[in-house]
Tab-separated table of C-alpha atoms in Angstrom:
chain	number	residue	atom	x	y	z
E	1	MET	CA	94.998	-16.655	0.406
E	2	ARG	CA	96.193	-19.893	-1.128
E	3	PRO	CA	93.694	-22.639	-1.841
E	4	ARG	CA	94.021	-26.003	-0.125
E	5	LYS	CA	95.346	-28.841	-2.225
E	6	ASN	CA	92.575	-31.253	-1.272
E	7	TRP	CA	88.964	-30.180	-1.455
E	8	THR	CA	86.076	-32.312	-0.219
E	9	VAL	CA	82.594	-32.373	-1.732
E	10	ARG	CA	80.901	-28.976	-1.564
E	11	LEU	CA	83.866	-27.571	0.391
E	12	ILE	CA	84.089	-23.811	0.292
E	13	MET	CA	87.196	-22.070	1.526
E	14	PHE	CA	86.432	-19.018	3.615
E	15	THR	CA	89.305	-19.064	6.136
E	16	ASN	CA	91.849	-16.325	6.759
E	17	LEU	CA	89.845	-13.705	4.903
E	18	SER	CA	91.688	-10.445	4.444
E	19	LEU	CA	90.047	-7.035	4.633
E	20	ILE	CA	89.628	-5.693	1.114
E	21	ALA	CA	90.924	-2.145	0.972
E	22	GLY	CA	88.740	-0.925	-1.861
E	23	GLY	CA	85.741	-1.786	-4.012
E	24	CYS	CA	83.357	-2.650	-1.157
E	25	SER	CA	80.028	-0.892	-1.172
E	26	ASN	CA	80.365	0.855	2.184
E	27	GLY	CA	83.875	2.195	1.644
E	28	ALA	CA	87.020	1.809	3.749
E	29	ALA	CA	85.957	4.268	6.431
E	30	ASN	CA	82.672	2.491	7.103
E	31	GLU	CA	84.453	-0.862	7.053
E	32	GLY	CA	86.789	0.342	9.775
E	33	LYS	CA	83.832	1.384	11.915
E	34	THR	CA	82.117	-1.934	11.248
E	35	GLU	CA	85.239	-3.876	12.223
E	36	GLU	CA	85.424	-2.014	15.524
E	37	ALA	CA	81.719	-2.610	16.153
E	38	ASN	CA	82.164	-6.321	15.463
E	39	LYS	CA	84.984	-6.570	17.989
E	40	ASN	CA	82.920	-4.767	20.626
E	41	ALA	CA	79.667	-6.645	19.927
E	42	GLU	CA	77.842	-8.187	22.866
E	43	PRO	CA	78.787	-11.845	23.405
E	44	VAL	CA	76.188	-14.210	21.945
E	45	GLU	CA	76.008	-17.845	20.916
E	46	LEU	CA	74.833	-18.655	17.393
E	47	VAL	CA	73.937	-22.205	16.395
E	48	PHE	CA	74.071	-23.271	12.726
E	49	TYR	CA	72.325	-26.211	11.081
E	50	SER	CA	72.007	-27.684	7.583
E	51	VAL	CA	70.359	-30.813	6.218
E	52	SER	CA	73.452	-31.295	4.034
E	53	LYS	CA	75.224	-33.504	6.625
E	54	ASP	CA	78.430	-31.460	6.259
E	55	SER	CA	81.032	-32.372	8.858
E	56	GLU	CA	82.076	-29.885	11.510
E	57	GLU	CA	85.444	-29.573	9.776
E	58	ASN	CA	83.730	-28.617	6.534
E	59	PHE	CA	81.481	-26.168	8.344
E	60	ASN	CA	84.457	-24.454	9.945
E	61	GLU	CA	86.272	-24.182	6.627
E	62	ARG	CA	83.169	-22.944	4.862
E	63	PHE	CA	81.858	-20.548	7.492
E	64	GLY	CA	82.872	-21.011	11.111
E	65	ASN	CA	86.495	-19.903	11.098
E	66	ALA	CA	85.812	-16.782	9.060
E	67	ILE	CA	82.841	-15.777	11.221
E	68	ARG	CA	84.813	-16.248	14.444
E	69	LYS	CA	87.579	-14.060	13.071
E	70	LYS	CA	85.138	-11.370	12.028
E	71	PHE	CA	83.055	-11.535	15.217
E	72	PRO	CA	85.423	-12.543	18.026
E	73	SER	CA	82.790	-12.025	20.728
E	74	TYR	CA	80.394	-14.517	19.110
E	75	THR	CA	80.419	-18.195	20.042
E	76	ILE	CA	79.733	-20.145	16.847
E	77	LYS	CA	78.376	-23.673	17.161
E	78	TYR	CA	77.296	-26.166	14.538
E	79	ILE	CA	74.962	-29.153	14.764
E	80	GLN	CA	75.795	-31.736	12.121
E	81	ARG	CA	72.861	-33.641	10.738
E	82	VAL	CA	73.118	-37.324	11.585
E	83	PRO	CA	70.175	-39.374	10.249
E	84	ASN	CA	67.931	-40.772	12.991
E	85	SER	CA	69.804	-38.713	15.559
E	86	THR	CA	69.916	-35.036	14.657
E	87	ASP	CA	67.413	-34.781	11.824
E	88	LEU	CA	65.759	-31.381	11.792
E	89	GLN	CA	62.365	-32.492	13.115
E	90	GLN	CA	64.027	-34.408	15.945
E	91	LEU	CA	65.917	-31.282	16.972
E	92	LEU	CA	62.832	-29.107	16.778
E	93	THR	CA	60.787	-31.580	18.813
E	94	SER	CA	63.487	-31.654	21.478
E	95	GLY	CA	63.533	-27.850	21.681
E	96	ALA	CA	67.084	-27.467	20.360
E	97	GLN	CA	68.175	-23.924	19.613
E	98	ILE	CA	69.009	-23.145	15.964
E	99	ASP	CA	69.768	-19.583	14.879
E	100	ILE	CA	70.911	-19.917	11.272
E	101	GLN	CA	70.162	-22.508	8.599
E	102	TRP	CA	71.751	-22.863	5.195
E	103	ASP	CA	70.874	-25.264	2.401
E	104	SER	CA	70.687	-25.589	-1.358
E	105	ILE	CA	67.620	-24.126	-2.996
E	106	ALA	CA	66.421	-27.698	-3.565
E	107	SER	CA	66.439	-28.427	0.179
E	108	PHE	CA	65.150	-25.008	1.236
E	109	THR	CA	61.480	-25.900	0.759
E	110	GLY	CA	61.701	-28.753	3.237
E	111	SER	CA	64.301	-27.497	5.676
E	112	VAL	CA	62.846	-23.991	6.084
E	113	LEU	CA	59.446	-23.534	4.435
E	114	ASP	CA	57.921	-26.779	5.699
E	115	SER	CA	59.712	-27.154	9.024
E	116	GLY	CA	58.275	-24.270	11.008
E	117	THR	CA	61.618	-22.432	11.216
E	118	ALA	CA	60.781	-19.878	8.505
E	119	PHE	CA	61.122	-16.252	9.584
E	120	ASP	CA	60.458	-13.198	7.449
E	121	MET	CA	63.778	-11.358	7.433
E	122	THR	CA	62.419	-8.280	5.615
E	123	ASP	CA	62.505	-5.931	8.626
E	124	LEU	CA	65.898	-7.231	9.768
E	125	ILE	CA	67.301	-6.635	6.304
E	126	LYS	CA	66.101	-3.034	6.398
E	127	GLN	CA	67.329	-2.449	9.961
E	128	HIS	CA	70.788	-3.742	9.064
E	129	ASN	CA	70.964	-1.730	5.838
E	130	LEU	CA	71.502	-4.720	3.590
E	131	ASP	CA	70.989	-3.666	-0.025
E	132	LEU	CA	69.058	-6.339	-1.948
E	133	ASN	CA	69.834	-4.585	-5.237
E	134	ARG	CA	73.380	-5.961	-5.011
E	135	PHE	CA	72.153	-9.525	-5.659
E	136	GLU	CA	71.405	-11.215	-8.968
E	137	PRO	CA	67.708	-10.270	-9.149
E	138	SER	CA	66.376	-13.651	-10.320
E	139	MET	CA	67.425	-15.169	-6.978
E	140	ILE	CA	65.794	-12.497	-4.831
E	141	ASP	CA	62.616	-12.593	-6.934
E	142	SER	CA	62.402	-16.371	-6.539
E	143	LEU	CA	62.973	-16.301	-2.775
E	144	LYS	CA	60.312	-13.626	-2.352
E	145	LYS	CA	57.794	-15.760	-4.226
E	146	MET	CA	58.710	-18.791	-2.123
E	147	SER	CA	58.286	-16.640	0.999
E	148	GLY	CA	54.824	-15.352	0.094
E	149	GLY	CA	56.145	-11.858	-0.561
E	150	GLY	CA	58.428	-11.790	2.473
E	151	LEU	CA	61.974	-13.077	2.500
E	152	TYR	CA	62.817	-16.243	4.447
E	153	GLY	CA	66.405	-16.452	3.240
E	154	LEU	CA	69.158	-14.812	1.194
E	155	PRO	CA	71.351	-16.268	-1.567
E	156	LEU	CA	74.809	-17.290	-0.372
E	157	TYR	CA	76.531	-19.022	-3.311
E	158	ASN	CA	75.492	-20.100	-6.812
E	159	ASP	CA	75.871	-23.570	-8.341
E	160	ARG	CA	74.797	-22.483	-11.834
E	161	MET	CA	75.623	-24.662	-14.856
E	162	ALA	CA	77.957	-24.052	-17.788
E	163	LEU	CA	79.551	-26.478	-20.272
E	164	TYR	CA	82.894	-28.107	-19.418
E	165	TYR	CA	84.904	-29.830	-22.119
E	166	ASN	CA	87.985	-32.064	-22.266
E	167	LYS	CA	90.477	-30.521	-24.683
E	168	ASP	CA	92.547	-33.708	-24.715
E	169	LEU	CA	89.666	-35.662	-26.258
E	170	PHE	CA	88.951	-33.018	-28.885
E	171	ASP	CA	92.656	-32.961	-29.772
E	172	LYS	CA	92.730	-36.770	-29.875
E	173	PHE	CA	89.992	-36.903	-32.486
E	174	GLY	CA	90.872	-33.695	-34.353
E	175	VAL	CA	87.536	-32.017	-33.661
E	176	PRO	CA	87.299	-28.231	-33.028
E	177	TYR	CA	86.589	-27.171	-29.428
E	178	PRO	CA	83.160	-25.886	-28.440
E	179	LYS	CA	82.839	-22.095	-28.236
E	180	ASP	CA	80.895	-19.551	-26.223
E	181	GLY	CA	77.450	-18.821	-27.608
E	182	MET	CA	76.779	-22.194	-29.236
E	183	THR	CA	73.217	-23.480	-29.576
E	184	TRP	CA	71.926	-26.883	-28.560
E	185	ASP	CA	71.804	-27.954	-32.214
E	186	GLU	CA	75.502	-27.118	-32.587
E	187	ILE	CA	76.462	-28.928	-29.375
E	188	ILE	CA	74.484	-32.034	-30.376
E	189	GLU	CA	76.243	-32.069	-33.754
E	190	LEU	CA	79.585	-31.739	-31.974
E	191	SER	CA	78.598	-34.498	-29.563
E	192	ASN	CA	77.867	-36.880	-32.426
E	193	GLN	CA	81.315	-36.195	-33.889
E	194	MET	CA	82.926	-37.035	-30.547
E	195	THR	CA	80.910	-40.190	-29.841
E	196	ARG	CA	82.947	-43.145	-31.080
E	197	GLU	CA	84.839	-46.274	-30.099
E	198	GLU	CA	88.597	-46.572	-30.249
E	199	SER	CA	90.793	-49.438	-29.014
E	200	GLY	CA	87.806	-50.958	-27.262
E	201	VAL	CA	86.951	-47.755	-25.375
E	202	VAL	CA	83.630	-46.020	-26.006
E	203	TYR	CA	83.833	-42.212	-25.926
E	204	THR	CA	80.724	-40.061	-25.675
E	205	GLY	CA	80.318	-36.455	-26.757
E	206	PHE	CA	77.943	-34.767	-24.332
E	207	SER	CA	75.954	-35.547	-21.211
E	208	PRO	CA	73.854	-33.219	-19.069
E	209	SER	CA	73.571	-33.258	-15.301
E	210	LEU	CA	70.279	-35.178	-15.236
E	211	ASN	CA	68.524	-33.362	-12.366
E	212	GLN	CA	69.533	-29.992	-13.797
E	213	VAL	CA	67.725	-30.699	-17.073
E	214	PHE	CA	64.576	-30.173	-15.043
E	215	VAL	CA	65.437	-27.775	-12.204
E	216	SER	CA	67.652	-25.380	-14.209
E	217	ASN	CA	65.866	-25.340	-17.564
E	218	PRO	CA	66.258	-22.000	-19.413
E	219	TYR	CA	62.499	-21.708	-19.982
E	220	SER	CA	61.959	-21.315	-16.210
E	221	LEU	CA	59.343	-24.062	-16.156
E	222	PRO	CA	58.461	-25.208	-12.631
E	223	LEU	CA	57.961	-28.883	-11.849
E	224	VAL	CA	54.620	-28.122	-10.219
E	225	ASP	CA	52.043	-25.396	-10.873
E	226	SER	CA	51.611	-23.792	-7.447
E	227	SER	CA	48.128	-22.509	-8.291
E	228	THR	CA	46.754	-25.982	-9.071
E	229	ASN	CA	49.282	-28.247	-7.294
E	230	LYS	CA	49.528	-30.241	-10.528
E	231	ALA	CA	52.568	-31.472	-12.441
E	232	THR	CA	53.560	-29.321	-15.425
E	233	ILE	CA	55.389	-32.050	-17.346
E	234	ASN	CA	52.848	-32.830	-20.075
E	235	ASN	CA	53.337	-29.876	-22.406
E	236	ASP	CA	55.208	-29.072	-25.607
E	237	THR	CA	57.907	-26.950	-23.949
E	238	TRP	CA	58.892	-29.717	-21.534
E	239	LYS	CA	58.864	-32.123	-24.477
E	240	LYS	CA	61.275	-29.852	-26.349
E	241	ILE	CA	63.579	-29.465	-23.323
E	242	ILE	CA	63.779	-33.199	-22.655
E	243	ASP	CA	64.172	-34.098	-26.324
E	244	THR	CA	66.898	-31.483	-26.906
E	245	MET	CA	68.934	-31.717	-23.710
E	246	LEU	CA	68.630	-35.440	-23.004
E	247	ILE	CA	67.185	-37.602	-25.784
E	248	ARG	CA	68.835	-36.319	-28.980
E	249	PRO	CA	72.405	-36.305	-27.596
E	250	THR	CA	72.129	-39.925	-26.375
E	251	GLN	CA	70.471	-41.763	-29.251
E	252	ASN	CA	73.228	-42.768	-31.674
E	253	ASN	CA	74.221	-46.435	-31.528
E	254	MET	CA	77.644	-45.909	-29.971
E	255	TYR	CA	76.174	-43.752	-27.207
E	256	LYS	CA	73.612	-46.487	-26.505
E	257	LYS	CA	76.455	-48.963	-26.166
E	258	LYS	CA	78.042	-46.767	-23.497
E	259	ILE	CA	74.736	-46.576	-21.605
E	260	GLU	CA	74.444	-50.376	-21.727
E	261	GLN	CA	77.982	-50.670	-20.324
E	262	SER	CA	76.923	-48.289	-17.527
E	263	ASN	CA	73.862	-50.358	-16.517
E	264	GLY	CA	71.359	-47.984	-18.071
E	265	LYS	CA	72.860	-44.728	-16.804
E	266	ILE	CA	74.033	-41.791	-18.863
E	267	PRO	CA	77.631	-40.574	-18.452
E	268	ASP	CA	78.110	-38.341	-15.411
E	269	SER	CA	80.729	-36.317	-13.553
E	270	ASN	CA	82.805	-39.429	-12.832
E	271	THR	CA	82.804	-40.316	-16.540
E	272	PHE	CA	84.057	-36.821	-17.301
E	273	VAL	CA	86.718	-36.304	-14.616
E	274	LYS	CA	87.774	-39.837	-13.629
E	275	GLU	CA	87.283	-42.057	-16.678
E	276	LYS	CA	87.925	-39.109	-19.002
E	277	THR	CA	85.817	-40.677	-21.753
E	278	LEU	CA	83.142	-37.939	-21.859
E	279	ALA	CA	83.978	-34.899	-23.974
E	280	MET	CA	81.435	-32.342	-22.656
E	281	TYR	CA	79.487	-32.109	-19.411
E	282	THR	CA	77.294	-29.446	-17.797
E	283	ALA	CA	78.299	-28.579	-14.232
E	284	SER	CA	78.777	-25.717	-11.792
E	285	PRO	CA	82.015	-23.907	-10.825
E	286	LEU	CA	82.337	-26.431	-7.994
E	287	LEU	CA	83.353	-29.219	-10.400
E	288	PRO	CA	87.103	-28.382	-10.338
E	289	VAL	CA	86.835	-27.700	-6.598
E	290	VAL	CA	85.313	-31.069	-5.799
E	291	PHE	CA	87.463	-32.992	-8.305
E	292	ALA	CA	90.647	-30.956	-7.976
E	293	GLN	CA	93.053	-33.887	-8.177
E	294	ASP	CA	91.327	-35.597	-11.104
E	295	MET	CA	90.947	-32.416	-13.115
E	296	SER	CA	94.560	-31.435	-12.563
E	297	SER	CA	95.528	-34.300	-14.879
E	298	MET	CA	93.319	-33.234	-17.786
E	299	ASN	CA	93.378	-30.297	-20.162
E	300	TRP	CA	89.932	-28.742	-19.811
E	301	ASP	CA	88.052	-25.491	-20.142
E	302	VAL	CA	84.494	-24.217	-19.944
E	303	VAL	CA	82.132	-22.404	-22.318
E	304	THR	CA	78.641	-20.962	-21.990
E	305	PHE	CA	75.631	-23.166	-21.380
E	306	PRO	CA	74.139	-24.051	-24.789
E	307	ALA	CA	71.254	-21.816	-25.827
E	308	PHE	CA	67.924	-22.557	-27.438
E	309	LYS	CA	67.533	-20.576	-30.669
E	310	GLU	CA	64.499	-18.706	-29.370
E	311	LEU	CA	66.376	-17.804	-26.148
E	312	PRO	CA	69.641	-16.341	-27.489
E	313	GLY	CA	72.260	-15.730	-24.814
E	314	VAL	CA	70.123	-17.223	-22.032
E	315	GLY	CA	71.857	-19.781	-19.835
E	316	ALA	CA	70.695	-22.077	-17.075
E	317	GLN	CA	68.752	-20.810	-14.085
E	318	ALA	CA	70.607	-19.723	-10.977
E	319	TYR	CA	70.884	-22.515	-8.415
E	320	PRO	CA	71.780	-20.797	-5.148
E	321	GLY	CA	72.515	-21.936	-1.671
E	322	VAL	CA	70.255	-20.082	0.779
E	323	ILE	CA	70.984	-18.864	4.308
E	324	SER	CA	68.254	-17.961	6.813
E	325	VAL	CA	67.610	-16.606	10.295
E	326	THR	CA	65.275	-18.993	12.111
E	327	LYS	CA	61.970	-18.154	13.749
E	328	MET	CA	63.149	-19.414	17.150
E	329	SER	CA	66.474	-17.556	17.227
E	330	LYS	CA	66.890	-15.420	20.336
E	331	ASN	CA	69.747	-13.528	18.705
E	332	LYS	CA	68.243	-12.436	15.410
E	333	ASP	CA	70.234	-9.210	15.148
E	334	ALA	CA	73.525	-11.012	15.673
E	335	ALA	CA	72.470	-13.697	13.184
E	336	MET	CA	71.599	-11.008	10.663
E	337	GLU	CA	74.990	-9.358	11.124
E	338	VAL	CA	76.645	-12.678	10.300
E	339	ILE	CA	74.503	-13.146	7.195
E	340	LYS	CA	75.212	-9.560	6.163
E	341	TYR	CA	78.914	-10.376	6.382
E	342	LEU	CA	78.592	-13.642	4.425
E	343	THR	CA	76.860	-11.754	1.612
E	344	SER	CA	79.205	-8.744	1.743
E	345	ASP	CA	81.505	-7.674	-1.076
E	346	GLU	CA	84.473	-8.619	1.093
E	347	TYR	CA	83.384	-12.175	1.710
E	348	GLN	CA	81.894	-12.817	-1.723
E	349	LEU	CA	85.080	-11.528	-3.357
E	350	GLU	CA	87.320	-13.937	-1.471
E	351	SER	CA	85.049	-16.910	-2.029
E	352	SER	CA	84.812	-16.031	-5.724
E	353	LYS	CA	88.585	-16.033	-5.983
E	354	ASN	CA	88.544	-19.542	-4.544
E	355	GLY	CA	86.161	-20.866	-7.170
E	356	ILE	CA	82.739	-20.257	-5.598
E	357	MET	CA	80.320	-18.393	-7.855
E	358	THR	CA	79.115	-15.167	-6.302
E	359	VAL	CA	75.424	-14.336	-5.852
E	360	LEU	CA	76.161	-10.637	-6.416
E	361	LYS	CA	75.763	-8.902	-9.770
E	362	ASP	CA	78.973	-6.881	-9.307
E	363	GLU	CA	80.989	-7.578	-12.468
E	364	ALA	CA	84.269	-6.773	-10.725
E	365	ILE	CA	83.618	-9.615	-8.269
E	366	GLN	CA	82.330	-11.941	-10.987
E	367	LYS	CA	85.555	-11.504	-12.949
E	368	THR	CA	87.609	-12.843	-10.038
E	369	LEU	CA	86.037	-16.321	-10.166
E	370	GLY	CA	88.771	-18.906	-9.653
E	371	GLN	CA	91.666	-16.411	-9.469
E	372	ASN	CA	93.166	-18.037	-6.348
E	373	THR	CA	93.026	-21.514	-7.885
E	374	ALA	CA	95.284	-23.416	-10.246
E	375	TYR	CA	92.668	-22.719	-12.938
E	376	LYS	CA	92.735	-18.925	-12.961
E	377	ASP	CA	93.193	-18.842	-16.743
E	378	LYS	CA	90.015	-20.796	-17.481
E	379	ASN	CA	87.003	-19.192	-19.166
E	380	PHE	CA	84.973	-18.789	-15.966
E	381	SER	CA	83.177	-15.785	-17.447
E	382	ALA	CA	81.072	-18.433	-19.202
E	383	PHE	CA	79.035	-18.807	-16.007
E	384	PHE	CA	77.738	-15.240	-16.176
E	385	THR	CA	75.463	-15.335	-19.209
E	386	LYS	CA	71.936	-13.933	-19.091
E	387	PHE	CA	69.936	-15.364	-16.188
E	388	PRO	CA	66.385	-16.573	-16.848
E	389	ALA	CA	63.858	-16.281	-14.043
E	390	MET	CA	64.113	-19.031	-11.461
E	391	ALA	CA	61.223	-21.472	-11.628
E	392	GLU	CA	58.926	-21.480	-8.622
E	393	LYS	CA	59.595	-24.289	-6.158
E	394	THR	CA	56.967	-25.661	-3.811
E	395	VAL	CA	56.841	-27.677	-0.615
E	396	SER	CA	54.497	-30.173	-2.258
E	397	GLU	CA	56.935	-31.063	-5.040
E	398	SER	CA	59.533	-31.911	-2.424
E	399	LYS	CA	57.118	-34.008	-0.348
E	400	ALA	CA	55.884	-35.868	-3.421
E	401	ALA	CA	59.409	-36.442	-4.811
E	402	VAL	CA	58.286	-35.061	-8.177
E	403	LEU	CA	61.807	-34.544	-9.530
E	404	GLY	CA	62.614	-38.226	-9.081
E	405	LYS	CA	59.558	-39.191	-11.121
E	406	TYR	CA	60.567	-36.809	-13.903
E	407	THR	CA	64.137	-38.115	-14.108
E	408	THR	CA	63.273	-41.802	-13.722
E	409	ASN	CA	60.779	-41.756	-16.565
E	410	ALA	CA	62.988	-39.594	-18.764
E	411	MET	CA	65.672	-42.264	-18.489
E	412	LYS	CA	63.128	-44.826	-19.686
E	413	VAL	CA	62.918	-42.824	-22.911
E	414	VAL	CA	66.716	-42.722	-23.170
E	415	ASN	CA	66.839	-46.499	-22.717
E	416	GLY	CA	64.111	-47.178	-25.268
E	417	GLU	CA	61.603	-48.438	-22.707
E	418	MET	CA	59.062	-45.697	-23.386
E	419	ASP	CA	58.411	-43.105	-26.087
E	420	ILE	CA	58.454	-39.465	-25.059
E	421	ASN	CA	54.720	-38.837	-25.414
E	422	THR	CA	53.909	-41.833	-23.230
E	423	MET	CA	56.543	-40.644	-20.770
E	424	LEU	CA	54.929	-37.207	-20.483
E	425	ARG	CA	51.469	-38.654	-19.840
E	426	THR	CA	52.678	-41.343	-17.451
E	427	THR	CA	54.837	-38.943	-15.455
E	428	GLU	CA	51.982	-36.463	-15.188
E	429	GLU	CA	49.686	-39.157	-13.797
E	430	GLU	CA	52.272	-40.486	-11.328
E	431	ALA	CA	53.297	-37.048	-10.127
E	432	ASN	CA	49.729	-35.824	-9.667
E	433	LYS	CA	48.838	-38.925	-7.684
E	434	ALA	CA	51.874	-38.381	-5.437
E	435	LEU	CA	51.058	-34.679	-5.060
E	436	GLN	CA	47.496	-35.463	-4.050
E	437	SER	CA	48.680	-38.022	-1.546
E	438	ALA	CA	51.303	-35.645	-0.098
E	439	SER	CA	48.721	-32.885	0.290
E	440	ALA	CA	46.379	-35.194	2.187
E	441	LYS	CA	48.971	-35.927	4.885
């Protein structure tokens, strides 16, 4: 299958999937039986929903077309979220039928856990012989904890971070490229070498994805302690994470000049792929999918997420998309069959080839990441370093917008408006007040 030339944000190509002749867990004979069963399945209608606001075109390219091909007797419908029209609570209040939801792990707490649509899929998973041991275990463990020991969703794709770098900039300044296995100290040193001004243009060495500093930290620290419903921010480990990943790389004078030019913001994905003045940036495998045209005009590659010395070989946390059968679905078996297909070797293999990181631990599938793209020779194995446990996520942290308080105050340290110790105390106070207020509603 050839990839499309133009990809939209978060677009995942799953159309025209071919049947993989070998390597799938059930074997060719079982696949043939399954294909026949799919064709002869009882007609049902399945309705999909996501808070992501994806268009119907994107939904069809991501899921719909492939599902219809695999299950020709199923009618697949999609309700696009339109604010103040088809928000989830509006649909639920009106009695709308939703069978399957999918969302990022960040949205899962609100869209499933707190909405009343959560359904424990444990028995369905057993009945449909879906082997949970095939998945990267940190994702399953996290979802079980979020589901109170049950399982309200399954991982579908993984937006885990690694370190992208612009070879053209390193060549321009005669600095050696970053390598797999580098520590944060080494990356910060490299960043300082690359941060400079030339011909009136300020170049910066490294910038993290700001939200991911907190939600993907390698120490698996949660934003909120679920046992106390209190913010975790005011401790030495968080201080080390923030200082290492955000403060130290941004504090030389030339870097500060760039932040001033950017109205107090650190360099981001646009700085890396459009301006091409940022040398290194942490992002998921979706970066060259989303910015295909921009990245086609730069010489780039990717290396492993920098490691803390005391966590050798450990990368960022997994950051999966999650797919769920809803509580109100009248066609739970059919919905489970679709989810079983979307998490199958066959489907995960094809999506991996098109640049979407698999949620399966099968190394043969992992090695195919990006093979159907123009970037098949890139070092995509860098995304598959050791996974730390996923930090627990809670409904209360979403309601209280805790992440926004963490990032906003961290940027005050970057901009010299607050020292880090004051930031930790202030953020703790603000977050706890918001958490208390959210819990009282």
